[in-house]
Coordinates of C-alpha atoms in Angstrom, one line a residue:
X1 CA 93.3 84.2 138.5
X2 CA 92.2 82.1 135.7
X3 CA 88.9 83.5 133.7
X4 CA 86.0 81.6 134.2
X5 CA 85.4 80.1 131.5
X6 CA 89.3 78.4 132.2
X7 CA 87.7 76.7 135.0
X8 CA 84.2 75.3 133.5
X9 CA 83.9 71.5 133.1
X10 CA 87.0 70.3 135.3
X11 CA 84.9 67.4 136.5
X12 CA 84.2 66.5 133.5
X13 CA 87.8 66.3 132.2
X14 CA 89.1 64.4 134.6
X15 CA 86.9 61.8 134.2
X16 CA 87.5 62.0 130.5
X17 CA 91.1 61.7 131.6
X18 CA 90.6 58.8 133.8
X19 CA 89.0 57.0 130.8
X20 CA 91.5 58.1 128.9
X21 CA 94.6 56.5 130.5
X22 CA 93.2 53.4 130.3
X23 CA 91.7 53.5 126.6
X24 CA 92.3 49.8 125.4
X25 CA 94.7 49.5 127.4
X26 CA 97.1 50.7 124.3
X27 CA 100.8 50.1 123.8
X28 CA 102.6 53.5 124.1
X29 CA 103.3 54.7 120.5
X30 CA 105.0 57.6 118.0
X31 CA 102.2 59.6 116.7
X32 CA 103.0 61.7 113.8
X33 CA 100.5 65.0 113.4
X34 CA 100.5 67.0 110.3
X35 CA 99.4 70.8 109.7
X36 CA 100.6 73.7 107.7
X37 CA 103.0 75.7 109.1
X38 CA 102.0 78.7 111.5
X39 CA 101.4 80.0 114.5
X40 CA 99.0 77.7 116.1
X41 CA 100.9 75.0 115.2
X42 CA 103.6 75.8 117.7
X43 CA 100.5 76.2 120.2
X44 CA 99.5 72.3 119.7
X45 CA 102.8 71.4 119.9
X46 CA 102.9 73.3 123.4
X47 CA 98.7 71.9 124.3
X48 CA 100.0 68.5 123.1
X49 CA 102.7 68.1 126.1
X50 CA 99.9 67.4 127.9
X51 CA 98.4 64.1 126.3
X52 CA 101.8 63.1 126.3
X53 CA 102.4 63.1 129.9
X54 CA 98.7 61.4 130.1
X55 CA 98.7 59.0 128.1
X56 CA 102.8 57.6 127.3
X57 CA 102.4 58.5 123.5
X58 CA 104.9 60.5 122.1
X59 CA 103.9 63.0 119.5
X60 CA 105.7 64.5 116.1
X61 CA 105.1 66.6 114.3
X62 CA 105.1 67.3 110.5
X63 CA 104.4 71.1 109.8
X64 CA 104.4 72.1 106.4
X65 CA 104.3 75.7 104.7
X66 CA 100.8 77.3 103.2
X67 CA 102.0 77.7 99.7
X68 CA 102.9 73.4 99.9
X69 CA 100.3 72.4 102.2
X70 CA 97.9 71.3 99.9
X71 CA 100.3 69.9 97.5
X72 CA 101.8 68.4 100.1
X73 CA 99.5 67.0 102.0
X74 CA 96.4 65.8 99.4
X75 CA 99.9 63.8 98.0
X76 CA 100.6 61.7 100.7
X77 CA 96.6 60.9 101.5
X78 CA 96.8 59.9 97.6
X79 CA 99.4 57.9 97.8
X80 CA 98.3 55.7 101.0
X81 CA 101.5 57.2 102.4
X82 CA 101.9 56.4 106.2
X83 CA 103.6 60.0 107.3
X84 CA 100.8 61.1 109.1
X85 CA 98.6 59.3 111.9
X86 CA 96.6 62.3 112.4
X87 CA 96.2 64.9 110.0
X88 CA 94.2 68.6 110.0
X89 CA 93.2 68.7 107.0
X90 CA 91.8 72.0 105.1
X91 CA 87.9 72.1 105.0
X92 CA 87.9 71.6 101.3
X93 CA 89.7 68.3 101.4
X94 CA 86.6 66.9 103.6
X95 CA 84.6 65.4 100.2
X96 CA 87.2 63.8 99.0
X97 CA 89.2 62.0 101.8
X98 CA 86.1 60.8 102.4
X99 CA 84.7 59.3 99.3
X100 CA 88.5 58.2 98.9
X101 CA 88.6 56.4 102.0
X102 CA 91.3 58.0 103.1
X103 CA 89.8 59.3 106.5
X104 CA 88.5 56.7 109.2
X105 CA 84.9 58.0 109.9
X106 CA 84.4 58.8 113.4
X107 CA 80.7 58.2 114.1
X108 CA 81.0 54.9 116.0
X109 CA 84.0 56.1 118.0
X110 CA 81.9 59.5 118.8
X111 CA 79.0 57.5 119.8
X112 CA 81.1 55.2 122.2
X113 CA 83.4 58.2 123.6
X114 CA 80.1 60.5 123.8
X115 CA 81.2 62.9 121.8
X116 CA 78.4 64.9 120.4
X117 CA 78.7 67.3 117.4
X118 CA 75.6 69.5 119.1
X119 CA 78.7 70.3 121.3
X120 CA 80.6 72.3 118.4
X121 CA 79.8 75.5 116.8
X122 CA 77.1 74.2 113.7
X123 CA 79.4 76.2 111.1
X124 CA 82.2 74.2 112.2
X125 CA 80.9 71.0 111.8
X126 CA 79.1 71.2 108.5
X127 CA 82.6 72.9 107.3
X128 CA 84.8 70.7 109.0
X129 CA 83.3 66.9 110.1
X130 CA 80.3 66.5 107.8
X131 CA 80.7 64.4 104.3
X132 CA 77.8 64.7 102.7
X133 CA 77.0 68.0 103.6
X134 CA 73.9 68.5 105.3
X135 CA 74.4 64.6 106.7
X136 CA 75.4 63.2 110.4
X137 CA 78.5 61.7 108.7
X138 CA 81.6 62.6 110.5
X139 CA 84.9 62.5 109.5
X140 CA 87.1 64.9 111.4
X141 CA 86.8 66.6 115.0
X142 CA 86.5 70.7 114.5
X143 CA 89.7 71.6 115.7
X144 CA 90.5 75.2 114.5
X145 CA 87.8 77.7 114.1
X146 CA 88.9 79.9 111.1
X147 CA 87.4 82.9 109.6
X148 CA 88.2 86.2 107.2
X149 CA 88.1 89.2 109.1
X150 CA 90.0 92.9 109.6
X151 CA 92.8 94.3 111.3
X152 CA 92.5 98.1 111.2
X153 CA 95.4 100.6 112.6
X154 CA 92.7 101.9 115.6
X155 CA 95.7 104.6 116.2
X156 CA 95.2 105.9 112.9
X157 CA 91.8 106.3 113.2
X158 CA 91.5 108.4 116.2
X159 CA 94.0 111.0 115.1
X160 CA 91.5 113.8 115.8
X161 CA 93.6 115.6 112.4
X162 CA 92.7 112.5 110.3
X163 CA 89.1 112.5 111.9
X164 CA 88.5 116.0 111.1
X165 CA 89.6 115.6 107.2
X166 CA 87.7 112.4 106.2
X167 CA 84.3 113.8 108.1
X168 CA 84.6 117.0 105.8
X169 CA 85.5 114.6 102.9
X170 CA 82.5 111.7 103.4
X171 CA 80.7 113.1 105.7
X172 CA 80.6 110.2 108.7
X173 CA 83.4 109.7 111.3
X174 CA 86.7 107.3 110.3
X175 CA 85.8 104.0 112.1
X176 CA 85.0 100.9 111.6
X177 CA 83.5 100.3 108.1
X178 CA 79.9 98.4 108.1
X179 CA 80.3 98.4 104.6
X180 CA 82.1 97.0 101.8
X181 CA 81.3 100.8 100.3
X182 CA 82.8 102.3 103.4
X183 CA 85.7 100.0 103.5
X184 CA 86.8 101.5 100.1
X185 CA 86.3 105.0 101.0
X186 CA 88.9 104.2 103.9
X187 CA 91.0 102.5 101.9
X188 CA 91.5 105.1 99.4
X189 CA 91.5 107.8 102.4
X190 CA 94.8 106.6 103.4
X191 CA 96.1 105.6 99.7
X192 CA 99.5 107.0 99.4
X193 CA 99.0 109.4 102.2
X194 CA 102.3 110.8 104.5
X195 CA 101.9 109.5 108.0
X196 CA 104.3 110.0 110.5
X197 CA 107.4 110.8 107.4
X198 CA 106.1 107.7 105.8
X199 CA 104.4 107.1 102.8
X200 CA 100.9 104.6 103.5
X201 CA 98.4 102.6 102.3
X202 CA 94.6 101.5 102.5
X203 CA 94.5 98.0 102.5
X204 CA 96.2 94.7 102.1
X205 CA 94.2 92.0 100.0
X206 CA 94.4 88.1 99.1
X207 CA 95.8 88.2 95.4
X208 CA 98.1 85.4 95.3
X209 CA 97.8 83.1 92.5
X210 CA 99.4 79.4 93.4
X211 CA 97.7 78.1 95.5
X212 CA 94.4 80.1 97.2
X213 CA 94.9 83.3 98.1
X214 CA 92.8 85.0 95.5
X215 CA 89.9 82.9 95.7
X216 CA 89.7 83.6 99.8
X217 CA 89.8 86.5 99.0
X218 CA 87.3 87.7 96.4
X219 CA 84.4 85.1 97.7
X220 CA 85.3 87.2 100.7
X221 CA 83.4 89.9 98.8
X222 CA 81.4 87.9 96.4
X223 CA 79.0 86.6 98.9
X224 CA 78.3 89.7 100.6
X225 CA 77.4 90.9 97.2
X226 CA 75.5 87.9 96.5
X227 CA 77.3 85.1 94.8
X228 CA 76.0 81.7 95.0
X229 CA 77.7 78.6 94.2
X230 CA 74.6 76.8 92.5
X231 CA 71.0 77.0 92.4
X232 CA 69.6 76.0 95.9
X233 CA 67.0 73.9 94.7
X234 CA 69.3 72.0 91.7
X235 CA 72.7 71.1 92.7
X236 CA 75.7 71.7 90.2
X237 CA 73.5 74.2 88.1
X238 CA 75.2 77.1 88.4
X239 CA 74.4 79.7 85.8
X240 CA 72.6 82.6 86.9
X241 CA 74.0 82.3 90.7
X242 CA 77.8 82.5 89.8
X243 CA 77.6 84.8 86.8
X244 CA 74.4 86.4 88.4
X245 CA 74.4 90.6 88.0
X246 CA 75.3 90.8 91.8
X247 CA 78.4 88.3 91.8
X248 CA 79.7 90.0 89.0
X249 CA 79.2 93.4 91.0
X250 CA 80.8 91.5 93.5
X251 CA 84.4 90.8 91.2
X252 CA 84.3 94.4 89.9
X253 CA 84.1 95.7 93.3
X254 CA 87.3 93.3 94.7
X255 CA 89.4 94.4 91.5
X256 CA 88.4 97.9 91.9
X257 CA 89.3 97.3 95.9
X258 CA 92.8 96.4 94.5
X259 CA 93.5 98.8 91.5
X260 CA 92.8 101.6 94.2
X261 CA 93.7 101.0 97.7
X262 CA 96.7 98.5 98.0
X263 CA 100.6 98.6 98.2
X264 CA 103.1 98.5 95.6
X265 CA 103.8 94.9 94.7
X266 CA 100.3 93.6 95.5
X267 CA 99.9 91.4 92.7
X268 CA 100.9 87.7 94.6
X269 CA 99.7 88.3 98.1
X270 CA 98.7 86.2 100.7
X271 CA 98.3 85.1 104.7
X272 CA 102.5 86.5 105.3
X273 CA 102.1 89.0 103.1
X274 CA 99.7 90.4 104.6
X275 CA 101.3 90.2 108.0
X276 CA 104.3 92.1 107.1
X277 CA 102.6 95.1 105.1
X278 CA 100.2 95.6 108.1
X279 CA 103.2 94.8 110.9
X280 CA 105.6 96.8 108.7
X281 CA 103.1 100.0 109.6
X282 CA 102.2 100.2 105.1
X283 CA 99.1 99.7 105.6
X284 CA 95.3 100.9 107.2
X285 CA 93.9 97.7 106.9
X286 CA 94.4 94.0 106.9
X287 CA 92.2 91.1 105.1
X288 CA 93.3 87.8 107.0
X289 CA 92.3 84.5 108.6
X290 CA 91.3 85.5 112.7
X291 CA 94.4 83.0 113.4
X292 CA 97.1 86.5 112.7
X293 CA 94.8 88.4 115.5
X294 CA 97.1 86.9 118.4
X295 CA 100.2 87.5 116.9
X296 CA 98.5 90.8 116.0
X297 CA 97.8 91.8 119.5
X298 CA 101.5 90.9 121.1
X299 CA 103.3 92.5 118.3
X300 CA 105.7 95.3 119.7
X301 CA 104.8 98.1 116.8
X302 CA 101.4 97.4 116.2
X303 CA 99.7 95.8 118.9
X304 CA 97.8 96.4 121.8
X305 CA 95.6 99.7 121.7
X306 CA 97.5 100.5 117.9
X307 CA 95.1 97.5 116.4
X308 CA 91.5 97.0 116.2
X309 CA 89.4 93.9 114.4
X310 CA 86.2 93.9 112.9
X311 CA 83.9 91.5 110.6
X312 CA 83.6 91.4 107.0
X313 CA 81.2 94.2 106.2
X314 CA 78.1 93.5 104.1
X315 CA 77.0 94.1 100.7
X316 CA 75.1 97.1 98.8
X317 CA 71.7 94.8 99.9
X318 CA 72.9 94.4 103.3
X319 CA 74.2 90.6 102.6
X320 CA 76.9 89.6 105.3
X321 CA 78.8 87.1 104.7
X322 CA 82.6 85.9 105.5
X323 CA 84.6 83.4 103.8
X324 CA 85.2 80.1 106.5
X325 CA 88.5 79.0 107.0
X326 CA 89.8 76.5 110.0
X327 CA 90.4 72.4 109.6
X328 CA 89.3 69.3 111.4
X329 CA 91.0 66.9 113.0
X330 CA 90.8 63.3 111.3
X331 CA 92.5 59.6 111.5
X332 CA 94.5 58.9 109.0
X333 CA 93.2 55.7 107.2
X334 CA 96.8 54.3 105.9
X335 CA 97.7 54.7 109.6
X336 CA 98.6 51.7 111.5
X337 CA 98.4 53.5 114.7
X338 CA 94.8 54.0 115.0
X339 CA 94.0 53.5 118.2
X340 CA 96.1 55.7 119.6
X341 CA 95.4 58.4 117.1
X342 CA 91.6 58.0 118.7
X343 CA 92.9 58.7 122.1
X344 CA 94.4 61.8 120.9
X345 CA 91.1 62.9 119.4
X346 CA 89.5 62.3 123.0
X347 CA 91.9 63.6 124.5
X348 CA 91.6 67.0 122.3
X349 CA 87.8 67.2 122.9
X350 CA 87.7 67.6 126.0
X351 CA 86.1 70.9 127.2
X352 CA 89.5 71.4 129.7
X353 CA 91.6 71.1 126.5
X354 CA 89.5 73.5 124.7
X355 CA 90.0 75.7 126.9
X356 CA 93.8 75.7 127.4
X357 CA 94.0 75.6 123.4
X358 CA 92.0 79.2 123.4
X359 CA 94.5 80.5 126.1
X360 CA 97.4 79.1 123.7
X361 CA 96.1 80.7 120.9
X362 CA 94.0 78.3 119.3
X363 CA 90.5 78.8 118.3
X364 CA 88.5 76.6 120.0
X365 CA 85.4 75.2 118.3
X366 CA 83.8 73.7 121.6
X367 CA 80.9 75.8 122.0
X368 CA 81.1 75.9 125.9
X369 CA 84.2 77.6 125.3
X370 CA 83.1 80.1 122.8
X371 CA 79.5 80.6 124.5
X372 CA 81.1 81.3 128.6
X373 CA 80.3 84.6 129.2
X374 CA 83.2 85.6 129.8
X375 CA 85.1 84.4 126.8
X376 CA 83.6 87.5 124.4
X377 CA 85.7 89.6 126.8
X378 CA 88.8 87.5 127.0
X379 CA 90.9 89.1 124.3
X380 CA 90.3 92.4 122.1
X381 CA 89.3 90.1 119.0
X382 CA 87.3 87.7 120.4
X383 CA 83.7 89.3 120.3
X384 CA 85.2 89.6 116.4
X385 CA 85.7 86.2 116.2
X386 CA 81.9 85.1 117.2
X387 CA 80.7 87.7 114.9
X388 CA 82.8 86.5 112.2
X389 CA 81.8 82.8 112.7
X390 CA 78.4 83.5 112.5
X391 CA 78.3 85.0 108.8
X392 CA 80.7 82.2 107.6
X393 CA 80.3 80.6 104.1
X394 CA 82.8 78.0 102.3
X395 CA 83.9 77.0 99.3
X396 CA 83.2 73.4 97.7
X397 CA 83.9 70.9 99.5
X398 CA 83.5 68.4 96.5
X399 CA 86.3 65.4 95.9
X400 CA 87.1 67.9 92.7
X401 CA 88.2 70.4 95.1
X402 CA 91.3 71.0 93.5
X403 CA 90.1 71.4 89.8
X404 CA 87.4 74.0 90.9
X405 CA 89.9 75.7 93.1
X406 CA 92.5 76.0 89.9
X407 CA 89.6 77.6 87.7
X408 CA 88.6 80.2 90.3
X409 CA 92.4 80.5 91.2
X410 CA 93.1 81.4 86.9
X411 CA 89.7 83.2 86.0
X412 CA 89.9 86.0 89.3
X413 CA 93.4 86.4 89.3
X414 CA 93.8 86.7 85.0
X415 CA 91.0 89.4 85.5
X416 CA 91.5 91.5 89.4
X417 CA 95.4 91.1 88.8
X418 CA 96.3 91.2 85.2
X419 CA 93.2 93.3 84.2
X420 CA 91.9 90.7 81.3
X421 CA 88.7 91.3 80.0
X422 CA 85.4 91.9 82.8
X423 CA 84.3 90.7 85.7
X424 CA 81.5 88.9 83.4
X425 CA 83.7 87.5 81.4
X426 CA 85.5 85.4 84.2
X427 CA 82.7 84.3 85.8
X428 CA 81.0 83.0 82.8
X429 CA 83.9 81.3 82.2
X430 CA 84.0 79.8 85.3
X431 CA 80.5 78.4 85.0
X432 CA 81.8 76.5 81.8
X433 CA 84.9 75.3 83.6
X434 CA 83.1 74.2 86.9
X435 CA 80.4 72.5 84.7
X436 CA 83.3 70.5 83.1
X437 CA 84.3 69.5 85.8
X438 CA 81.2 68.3 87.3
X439 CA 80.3 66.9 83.4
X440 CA 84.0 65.3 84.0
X441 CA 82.5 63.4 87.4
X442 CA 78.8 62.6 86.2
X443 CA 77.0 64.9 88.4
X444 CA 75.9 66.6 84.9

């Protein structure tokens, strides 16, 4: 039987569907989509059979890897090239591909489909759709919820041998760290330690260097501790909020996290990485996007009852705060297949859709999926997955995305990884390069 929240709004779809079949009346077309590379791609290319069989479209797909996503992608919107009719695009790109026009803003076409971004979860849409931020201009559909969380080896944890040792050690029971103080104790609790003939260890980390890794990682911490981008009541003036005493706290406490409590061979890590220390049994816990949590879940050594989830604990003054991840869906503006790219979007929206996309894997950002009672219940990590989405921040979403990405990418890495100079240091510099850049594009 399905849950109930598989049944809600079937009315309502199939209208949408009738509508939809007769959108424009719209030749039959090719559409290309483009995403990175993972998991829930093969889901929408499973969901997406559907709109096929509705509509006469015929869908392809270009998937590219992490590491050569970005490159990739921001390349072809660049260059006006016409490989992608629909495109999710990483949060971060939203500033520019708008400004650039290289996404077709969507409010007209909500409005006439009646679409309503009240309908998605707010984080999503400010981090996904909205360009200004903090404006009702839209140019993608939230199409993958996204968030850092945990993955914790729960069978580790109730060994009552292991339980009995780290109460006499700390004092509190081994479980489920509420903070980032905690987390480290943990993490060096299992450091090196024989479990099961093999040697084990606390915690797998973003560190990796090309492209994001390390700075999803360390804001991870950095807002919990209480890193701000710039001052709230002057945009672009940043000193004293990135370089304040408590973001530099922060750094010291995520280079600290990885000079004690992570594997050999740490020093380039990211999303796969991470997968295969934590599948491979190496390690207590897991930093990753909620998107691993399926394939967590079904995976024959550690899944089921052996794995737990949990949010991204707070800060030494109780700040809780997770770095967002996830992509919208937008229209291509180089496309010439527009109109049917729309349909797909309408298609996607509807609250049937969402649905089956949740069941597929996806993470649906339609809040009547994620608010049914009995989605919180649906899956181990789903009651995670609300928490996490609730605490989320992001990082610019500027059109100098990229240039502010390489500086953080340089400063955290050449100071968690290679150990040059302090945690002050590297985020003064990065005041003086962001400020460039900002200097570079007027806004200074």
């Amino acid at each position: 039987m399905k849950p109930a929240f598989l049944k809600s709004s079937v009315a309502l779809a199939t209208l949408l569907l009738a509508g939809l079949s007769s959108a424009g009346g719209a030749k039959a077309e090719d559409l290309t989509l483009c995403w990175a590379a993972w998991d829930p791609a093969n889901a929408l290319v499973e969901l997406s059979k559907d709109f096929e069989a509705k509509s006469g479209h015929k869908m392809k797909f270009e998937f590219v890897p992490w590491p050569n996503f970005a490159d990739r992608m921001l390349n072809e919107l660049n260059s006006g090239g016409k490989l992608c009719d629909l495109l999710i695009g990483d949060s971060q790109w939203i500033g520019g591909a708008a400004e650039n026009g290289q996404y077709v803003k969507l409010n007209d076409f909500f409005a006439k489909e009646g679409i309503t971004m009240d309908n998605f979860i707010p984080a999503t849409v400010v981090g996904y759709a909205e360009w200004p931020k903090g404006t009702p201009n839209y140019w993608a559909l939230p199409a993958f919820g996204d968030v850092v969380g945990w993955t914790y080896r729960k069978d580790w944890f109730s060994r009552p041998e292991l339980q009995e040792e780290f109460k006499t050690k700390y004092g509190r029971d081994l479980a489920v760290p509420k903070t980032f103080a905690e987390l480290k104790d943990i993490g060096e609790f299992f450091q090196g330690r024989d479990i099961d003939g093999k040697t084990v260890y606390g915690a797998a980390i973003y560190t990796e260097r090309g492209s994001e890794g390390i700075t999803m990682g360390a804001m991870d911490v950095l807002y919990s501790f209480g890193f701000e981008y710039q001052n709230p009541d002057k945009p672009y003036d940043m000193e004293g909020f990135v370089n304040s005493p408590s973001a530099i706290a922060g750094l010291e406490f995520y280079k600290t996290l990885y000079d004690c409590c992570t594997p050999p061979g740490s020093s380039d890590t990211y999303m796969s990485e991470n997968i295969d220390a934590y599948k491979s049994g190496q390690v207590a816990l897991q930093m990753n996007f909620a998107f691993i949590w399926p394939g967590i879940h079904a995976d024959a050594n550690v899944g089921g009852d052996k794995s737990g989830y949990f949010p991204n604990p707070a800060g030494p003054d109780g700040k809780q705060f997770a770095q967002l991840g996830g992509q919208g869906i937008s229209v291509v503006a180089a496309s010439s297949k527009q109109d049917a790219a729309l349909e797909y979007i309408k298609w996607f929206a509807q609250p049937e859709i969402q649905n089956k996309w949740w069941s597929l894997g996806g993470y649906s950002a339609l809040r009547s999926v994620v608010e049914d009672p009995g989605f919180a219940s649906s899956q181990p990590y789903a009651q995670t997955f609300l928490d996490s989405m609730a605490i989320v921040k992001d990082f610019w979403a500027e059109p100098s995305y990229a240039s502010l990405l390489q500086a953080s990418q340089k400063r955290f890495h050449d100071y968690v990884v290679a150990g040059q100079g302090t945690s002050k240091e590297a985020l003064d510099g990065l005041v003086k390069d962001w400020t460039e850049v900002f200097e570079d594009e007027g806004k200074l």
